Amino acid sequence: MRWKACFYLNDDQNEISNRDTKWPFGLQSKKCPPQVNELKAFEEDLIRMTENIQYRKVNNSFLSSLRSDAAKINASDKVYVFADKTRNLYKLDKASYEKLLNENITAKYKRAKDDTMDVITNDLFKIADKLDVSDRIDTMTVKQAFITLKDHKDSFAAKPSCKLINPAKNEMGKVSKVILDTINTKIRSISKVNQWRNTMSVIDWFRHIPDKDRCTFVVFDIVDFYPPISSNLLLTALPWAKTFTNITRQESDAIMHARQSLLFNNDKLWAKRNSSSNFDVTMGSYDGAEVCELIGLYILTNLEKRLNQGSIGLYRDDGLAV
């Protein structure tokens, strides 16, 4: 509210730089809004109102049940693990959970040098300086990796499989997300390929297919879409994308740097195997979906050279062709 009042009362921008009003790449300013004299009385009344709030005890069966369940979970020595695509919740002993977690980590990751994060951070701020966002961006978030259980798989009972989630995010991904979203929108508009963004667009495509009873449909799935995307593939897709829209060197650097990712497990650093530059497209990253969309567009345009235009489409990692 202070920012809005400040902008409204300073149309001449004498006290506010033009850059503060641009909101580059959607990154919020870390500056504190100046105090506005016109809002002082309102702010004081608001504070007094919160100080005078009185509470009364309310008996609610749902809240009581919720508190009881939370207490049981907190008191348990088991690890509660969410399922990947269902609402199921599983209890595992700590040893079993850590075994599954370590197996999934070591299958795709290797130990990284202790100074790797410092190197990534230094590169991040060099690129941020060129994009004029160094005062709006943070260092990489350090968060413990975890797994979800793929209980929808047929072999789950005999051999549980997991999805490894890396919540540690490269903050340059926020910038990369905006850049890639603009690039992907432009490519979709020009190429006219079927990269569906929602279920209704798939249904609409299906409705417009003539003589469906004479058609053969092929359903396919890109297995583990995110992890297999390599540096070479992305470096091939970016020059291809430049044939549709302008991409500056700074934007390309931001996209590639956002791929530098680390996984954290028990305060140890892990980097993607078969990658000398810590390149990784992680699930849950700020721009992971946009990277996959770009690769999906690249795949679709190449497939359409061999098929009829409009006869194939992708919805995330699921494909449909006629």
Short mmCIF file of C-alpha atoms in Angstrom, two decimals:
data_model
loop_
_atom_site.label_atom_id
_atom_site.label_comp_id
_atom_site.label_asym_id
_atom_site.label_seq_id
_atom_site.Cartn_x
_atom_site.Cartn_y
_atom_site.Cartn_z
CA MET A 1 0.00 0.00 0.00
CA ARG A 2 2.89 2.35 0.77
CA TRP A 3 4.41 1.68 -2.64
CA LYS A 4 1.12 2.41 -4.41
CA ALA A 5 0.67 5.64 -2.47
CA CYS A 6 4.28 6.62 -3.15
CA PHE A 7 3.91 6.08 -6.90
CA TYR A 8 0.59 7.94 -6.95
CA LEU A 9 1.95 10.95 -5.07
CA ASN A 10 5.17 11.13 -7.09
CA ASP A 11 4.10 11.12 -10.70
CA ASP A 12 7.09 13.23 -11.66
CA GLN A 13 9.34 10.37 -10.43
CA ASN A 14 11.63 12.82 -8.61
CA GLU A 15 11.98 10.45 -5.65
CA ILE A 16 11.58 7.17 -7.51
CA SER A 17 13.86 6.02 -10.29
CA ASN A 18 12.32 4.79 -13.53
CA ARG A 19 13.90 1.40 -12.90
CA ASP A 20 11.92 0.93 -9.68
CA THR A 21 8.68 1.08 -11.67
CA LYS A 22 9.72 -1.42 -14.38
CA TRP A 23 9.59 -4.58 -12.21
CA PRO A 24 12.22 -6.34 -14.41
CA PHE A 25 11.50 -10.02 -15.10
CA GLY A 26 8.85 -9.94 -12.39
CA LEU A 27 11.50 -9.70 -9.65
CA GLN A 28 10.38 -7.71 -6.66
CA SER A 29 12.47 -4.84 -5.36
CA LYS A 30 14.20 -5.40 -2.02
CA LYS A 31 13.91 -1.72 -1.16
CA CYS A 32 11.58 -0.73 1.65
CA PRO A 33 8.79 1.65 0.64
CA PRO A 34 9.16 5.17 2.07
CA GLN A 35 6.78 6.26 4.81
CA VAL A 36 3.88 8.27 3.44
CA ASN A 37 2.55 11.02 5.71
CA GLU A 38 -0.97 10.63 4.33
CA LEU A 39 -1.04 6.99 5.53
CA LYS A 40 0.28 7.52 9.06
CA ALA A 41 -3.12 7.86 10.73
CA PHE A 42 -4.47 4.82 8.86
CA GLU A 43 -1.44 2.69 9.83
CA GLU A 44 -1.74 3.68 13.49
CA ASP A 45 -5.45 2.77 13.53
CA LEU A 46 -4.67 -0.56 11.86
CA ILE A 47 -2.06 -1.43 14.50
CA ARG A 48 -4.42 -0.47 17.34
CA MET A 49 -7.14 -2.63 15.81
CA THR A 50 -4.91 -5.72 15.84
CA GLU A 51 -3.86 -5.03 19.43
CA ASN A 52 -7.51 -5.03 20.54
CA ILE A 53 -8.42 -8.38 18.99
CA GLN A 54 -9.88 -10.79 21.56
CA TYR A 55 -9.97 -14.55 21.12
CA ARG A 56 -12.36 -17.14 22.47
CA LYS A 57 -12.00 -20.88 22.60
CA VAL A 58 -13.98 -22.67 19.89
CA ASN A 59 -14.75 -26.39 19.94
CA ASN A 60 -14.61 -27.81 16.43
CA SER A 61 -14.52 -31.54 15.75
CA PHE A 62 -12.53 -31.15 12.54
CA LEU A 63 -9.86 -28.95 14.13
CA SER A 64 -9.67 -31.29 17.11
CA SER A 65 -9.15 -34.25 14.78
CA LEU A 66 -6.55 -32.27 12.84
CA ARG A 67 -4.62 -31.42 16.01
CA SER A 68 -4.78 -35.04 17.14
CA ASP A 69 -3.46 -36.32 13.80
CA ALA A 70 -0.68 -33.72 13.78
CA ALA A 71 0.35 -34.75 17.31
CA LYS A 72 0.49 -38.43 16.27
CA ILE A 73 2.64 -37.60 13.24
CA ASN A 74 5.02 -35.45 15.28
CA ALA A 75 5.35 -38.14 17.94
CA SER A 76 5.93 -40.94 15.42
CA ASP A 77 9.42 -42.23 14.61
CA LYS A 78 8.27 -43.08 11.06
CA VAL A 79 8.79 -41.01 7.91
CA TYR A 80 5.59 -40.00 6.14
CA VAL A 81 6.01 -40.09 2.36
CA PHE A 82 3.57 -38.70 -0.17
CA ALA A 83 2.59 -40.61 -3.30
CA ASP A 84 3.50 -39.18 -6.69
CA LYS A 85 0.13 -38.98 -8.43
CA THR A 86 -2.38 -40.00 -5.78
CA ARG A 87 -3.44 -38.70 -2.37
CA ASN A 88 -2.01 -41.68 -0.57
CA LEU A 89 0.42 -41.24 2.30
CA TYR A 90 2.86 -43.95 3.34
CA LYS A 91 4.72 -44.64 6.60
CA LEU A 92 8.30 -45.84 6.27
CA ASP A 93 10.94 -46.42 8.88
CA LYS A 94 13.86 -44.02 8.66
CA ALA A 95 16.33 -46.63 7.39
CA SER A 96 14.05 -47.72 4.53
CA TYR A 97 13.35 -44.13 3.50
CA GLU A 98 17.03 -43.16 3.51
CA LYS A 99 17.88 -46.30 1.51
CA LEU A 100 15.35 -45.37 -1.19
CA LEU A 101 16.50 -41.75 -1.16
CA ASN A 102 20.19 -42.65 -1.46
CA GLU A 103 19.51 -45.16 -4.24
CA ASN A 104 17.68 -42.53 -6.27
CA ILE A 105 20.34 -39.89 -5.64
CA THR A 106 23.36 -42.06 -6.46
CA ALA A 107 21.66 -43.36 -9.63
CA LYS A 108 21.63 -39.88 -11.18
CA TYR A 109 24.00 -37.74 -9.11
CA LYS A 110 27.62 -37.69 -8.00
CA ARG A 111 29.35 -35.86 -5.15
CA ALA A 112 30.25 -32.27 -6.00
CA LYS A 113 33.20 -30.21 -4.80
CA ASP A 114 32.62 -28.16 -1.66
CA ASP A 115 33.24 -24.85 -3.47
CA THR A 116 30.81 -25.58 -6.31
CA MET A 117 28.05 -23.46 -4.82
CA ASP A 118 30.41 -20.47 -4.49
CA VAL A 119 31.36 -20.78 -8.17
CA ILE A 120 27.69 -20.92 -9.22
CA THR A 121 26.86 -17.91 -7.03
CA ASN A 122 29.70 -15.83 -8.50
CA ASP A 123 28.56 -16.61 -12.05
CA LEU A 124 24.97 -15.81 -11.08
CA PHE A 125 25.77 -12.28 -9.97
CA LYS A 126 27.95 -11.64 -13.04
CA ILE A 127 24.98 -12.42 -15.28
CA ALA A 128 22.59 -10.56 -12.97
CA ASP A 129 24.78 -7.44 -13.27
CA LYS A 130 24.53 -7.58 -17.07
CA LEU A 131 20.73 -7.88 -16.80
CA ASP A 132 20.62 -5.10 -14.16
CA VAL A 133 18.88 -7.31 -11.58
CA SER A 134 21.73 -8.02 -9.15
CA ASP A 135 19.93 -6.10 -6.39
CA ARG A 136 16.76 -8.16 -6.88
CA ILE A 137 18.08 -11.71 -7.02
CA ASP A 138 19.14 -14.11 -4.26
CA THR A 139 21.63 -16.94 -4.04
CA MET A 140 20.57 -20.55 -4.54
CA THR A 141 18.16 -21.90 -1.95
CA VAL A 142 19.54 -24.79 0.11
CA LYS A 143 16.84 -27.40 0.71
CA GLN A 144 16.93 -31.11 1.50
CA ALA A 145 16.03 -33.44 -1.39
CA PHE A 146 13.18 -35.91 -0.91
CA ILE A 147 11.25 -38.60 -2.75
CA THR A 148 7.63 -39.41 -3.56
CA LEU A 149 6.38 -42.95 -4.17
CA LYS A 150 5.05 -43.98 -7.59
CA ASP A 151 2.28 -46.18 -6.25
CA HIS A 152 0.39 -46.00 -9.56
CA LYS A 153 2.97 -48.32 -11.17
CA ASP A 154 1.97 -51.98 -11.59
CA SER A 155 5.20 -53.22 -10.01
CA PHE A 156 4.96 -50.95 -6.97
CA ALA A 157 4.19 -53.71 -4.44
CA ALA A 158 7.15 -55.86 -5.49
CA LYS A 159 9.62 -53.10 -6.32
CA PRO A 160 8.70 -49.59 -5.14
CA SER A 161 9.84 -46.87 -7.51
CA CYS A 162 10.27 -43.22 -6.58
CA LYS A 163 10.41 -39.74 -8.03
CA LEU A 164 13.36 -37.74 -6.75
CA ILE A 165 12.43 -34.14 -5.96
CA ASN A 166 15.14 -31.50 -5.73
CA PRO A 167 13.64 -28.39 -4.08
CA ALA A 168 16.94 -26.45 -4.21
CA LYS A 169 16.43 -23.77 -6.83
CA ASN A 170 18.76 -21.59 -8.85
CA GLU A 171 17.26 -18.11 -8.47
CA MET A 172 18.27 -17.21 -12.04
CA GLY A 173 15.42 -19.54 -12.97
CA LYS A 174 12.97 -16.71 -12.19
CA VAL A 175 14.58 -14.63 -14.94
CA SER A 176 14.89 -17.61 -17.28
CA LYS A 177 11.20 -18.46 -16.81
CA VAL A 178 10.09 -15.05 -18.11
CA ILE A 179 12.52 -15.19 -21.05
CA LEU A 180 11.55 -18.73 -22.06
CA ASP A 181 7.83 -18.06 -21.70
CA THR A 182 8.15 -15.18 -24.18
CA ILE A 183 10.22 -17.32 -26.56
CA ASN A 184 7.82 -20.29 -26.41
CA THR A 185 4.75 -18.11 -26.97
CA LYS A 186 6.37 -16.60 -30.07
CA ILE A 187 7.35 -20.01 -31.47
CA ARG A 188 3.87 -21.45 -30.91
CA SER A 189 2.33 -18.45 -32.65
CA ILE A 190 4.55 -18.70 -35.73
CA SER A 191 5.03 -22.47 -36.09
CA LYS A 192 1.36 -23.38 -35.41
CA VAL A 193 2.42 -26.72 -33.89
CA ASN A 194 0.13 -28.42 -31.40
CA GLN A 195 1.70 -27.82 -28.02
CA TRP A 196 -1.35 -28.05 -25.81
CA ARG A 197 -1.41 -26.06 -22.58
CA ASN A 198 -4.55 -27.60 -21.06
CA THR A 199 -6.96 -30.52 -21.43
CA MET A 200 -9.61 -28.50 -23.29
CA SER A 201 -7.19 -27.65 -26.11
CA VAL A 202 -6.56 -31.39 -26.62
CA ILE A 203 -10.30 -32.08 -26.72
CA ASP A 204 -10.81 -29.22 -29.18
CA TRP A 205 -8.10 -30.65 -31.47
CA PHE A 206 -9.76 -34.08 -31.33
CA ARG A 207 -13.20 -32.69 -32.16
CA HIS A 208 -11.93 -31.11 -35.38
CA ILE A 209 -10.47 -34.36 -36.77
CA PRO A 210 -12.63 -35.50 -39.73
CA ASP A 211 -13.59 -39.15 -40.24
CA LYS A 212 -12.36 -40.31 -36.85
CA ASP A 213 -13.64 -43.84 -37.50
CA ARG A 214 -11.10 -44.18 -40.32
CA CYS A 215 -8.18 -42.85 -38.30
CA THR A 216 -5.54 -44.62 -36.26
CA PHE A 217 -4.39 -42.85 -33.11
CA VAL A 218 -1.00 -43.23 -31.48
CA VAL A 219 -0.52 -42.35 -27.82
CA PHE A 220 3.05 -41.95 -26.59
CA ASP A 221 4.86 -40.73 -23.51
CA ILE A 222 8.25 -39.05 -23.08
CA VAL A 223 9.70 -41.02 -20.18
CA ASP A 224 11.40 -38.85 -17.52
CA PHE A 225 11.12 -35.74 -19.69
CA TYR A 226 13.05 -33.42 -17.36
CA PRO A 227 16.25 -35.30 -16.33
CA PRO A 228 17.43 -36.56 -19.77
CA ILE A 229 17.50 -33.05 -21.28
CA SER A 230 21.20 -32.47 -21.89
CA SER A 231 23.28 -29.35 -22.33
CA ASN A 232 23.87 -30.26 -25.99
CA LEU A 233 20.14 -30.60 -26.65
CA LEU A 234 19.35 -27.20 -25.11
CA LEU A 235 22.29 -25.60 -26.93
CA THR A 236 20.83 -27.01 -30.16
CA ALA A 237 17.29 -25.83 -29.38
CA LEU A 238 18.26 -22.23 -28.54
CA PRO A 239 19.83 -21.38 -31.96
CA TRP A 240 16.80 -23.02 -33.56
CA ALA A 241 14.53 -20.79 -31.45
CA LYS A 242 16.43 -17.74 -32.74
CA THR A 243 14.97 -18.41 -36.19
CA PHE A 244 11.58 -17.46 -34.71
CA THR A 245 12.45 -14.63 -32.31
CA ASN A 246 15.37 -12.55 -31.11
CA ILE A 247 17.35 -13.94 -28.16
CA THR A 248 20.19 -11.83 -26.79
CA ARG A 249 23.48 -13.20 -25.49
CA GLN A 250 22.55 -12.14 -21.95
CA GLU A 251 19.23 -13.99 -22.20
CA SER A 252 20.95 -17.17 -23.45
CA ASP A 253 23.47 -16.92 -20.61
CA ALA A 254 20.64 -16.56 -18.08
CA ILE A 255 18.84 -19.63 -19.45
CA MET A 256 21.99 -21.76 -19.40
CA HIS A 257 23.06 -20.57 -15.95
CA ALA A 258 19.65 -21.43 -14.52
CA ARG A 259 20.48 -25.04 -15.45
CA GLN A 260 23.40 -25.09 -13.01
CA SER A 261 21.86 -26.95 -10.13
CA LEU A 262 22.95 -28.78 -7.02
CA LEU A 263 21.15 -31.36 -4.92
CA PHE A 264 21.49 -31.24 -1.14
CA ASN A 265 21.31 -34.32 1.06
CA ASN A 266 22.39 -34.23 4.71
CA ASP A 267 24.47 -31.08 4.10
CA LYS A 268 26.39 -32.71 1.24
CA LEU A 269 26.48 -31.37 -2.32
CA TRP A 270 25.55 -33.53 -5.29
CA ALA A 271 25.76 -32.72 -9.00
CA LYS A 272 24.22 -34.42 -12.03
CA ARG A 273 26.19 -37.34 -13.44
CA ASN A 274 27.64 -37.05 -16.96
CA SER A 275 27.71 -33.27 -16.68
CA SER A 276 30.87 -31.21 -16.23
CA SER A 277 28.94 -27.93 -15.81
CA ASN A 278 26.40 -29.06 -13.16
CA PHE A 279 23.75 -28.93 -15.90
CA ASP A 280 20.36 -30.21 -14.76
CA VAL A 281 16.69 -29.64 -15.50
CA THR A 282 15.07 -30.32 -12.14
CA MET A 283 11.42 -30.95 -11.35
CA GLY A 284 10.15 -28.04 -9.31
CA SER A 285 12.67 -25.53 -10.64
CA TYR A 286 11.32 -22.10 -11.52
CA ASP A 287 11.70 -22.61 -15.26
CA GLY A 288 11.78 -26.40 -15.64
CA ALA A 289 8.36 -26.50 -17.34
CA GLU A 290 9.37 -23.74 -19.78
CA VAL A 291 12.59 -25.58 -20.72
CA CYS A 292 10.55 -28.71 -21.42
CA GLU A 293 8.11 -26.66 -23.50
CA LEU A 294 10.98 -25.34 -25.63
CA ILE A 295 12.36 -28.85 -26.16
CA GLY A 296 8.82 -30.06 -26.88
CA LEU A 297 8.41 -27.40 -29.57
CA TYR A 298 11.74 -28.42 -31.08
CA ILE A 299 10.64 -32.07 -31.15
CA LEU A 300 7.24 -31.25 -32.65
CA THR A 301 8.61 -29.14 -35.50
CA ASN A 302 11.04 -31.92 -36.43
CA LEU A 303 8.32 -34.58 -36.26
CA GLU A 304 5.98 -32.53 -38.45
CA LYS A 305 8.60 -32.60 -41.21
CA ARG A 306 7.89 -36.34 -41.45
CA LEU A 307 4.16 -36.20 -40.71
CA ASN A 308 1.21 -34.12 -41.81
CA GLN A 309 1.00 -30.69 -40.19
CA GLY A 310 -1.33 -30.68 -37.20
CA SER A 311 -1.42 -34.48 -36.99
CA ILE A 312 0.64 -34.64 -33.80
CA GLY A 313 0.69 -32.77 -30.53
CA LEU A 314 2.19 -32.70 -27.05
CA TYR A 315 0.59 -32.00 -23.70
CA ARG A 316 3.51 -31.72 -21.28
CA ASP A 317 5.22 -35.12 -21.63
CA ASP A 318 2.25 -36.91 -23.21
CA GLY A 319 1.88 -37.10 -26.98
CA LEU A 320 -0.98 -37.90 -29.32
CA ALA A 321 -0.80 -38.44 -33.09
CA VAL A 322 -3.32 -39.34 -35.78
#
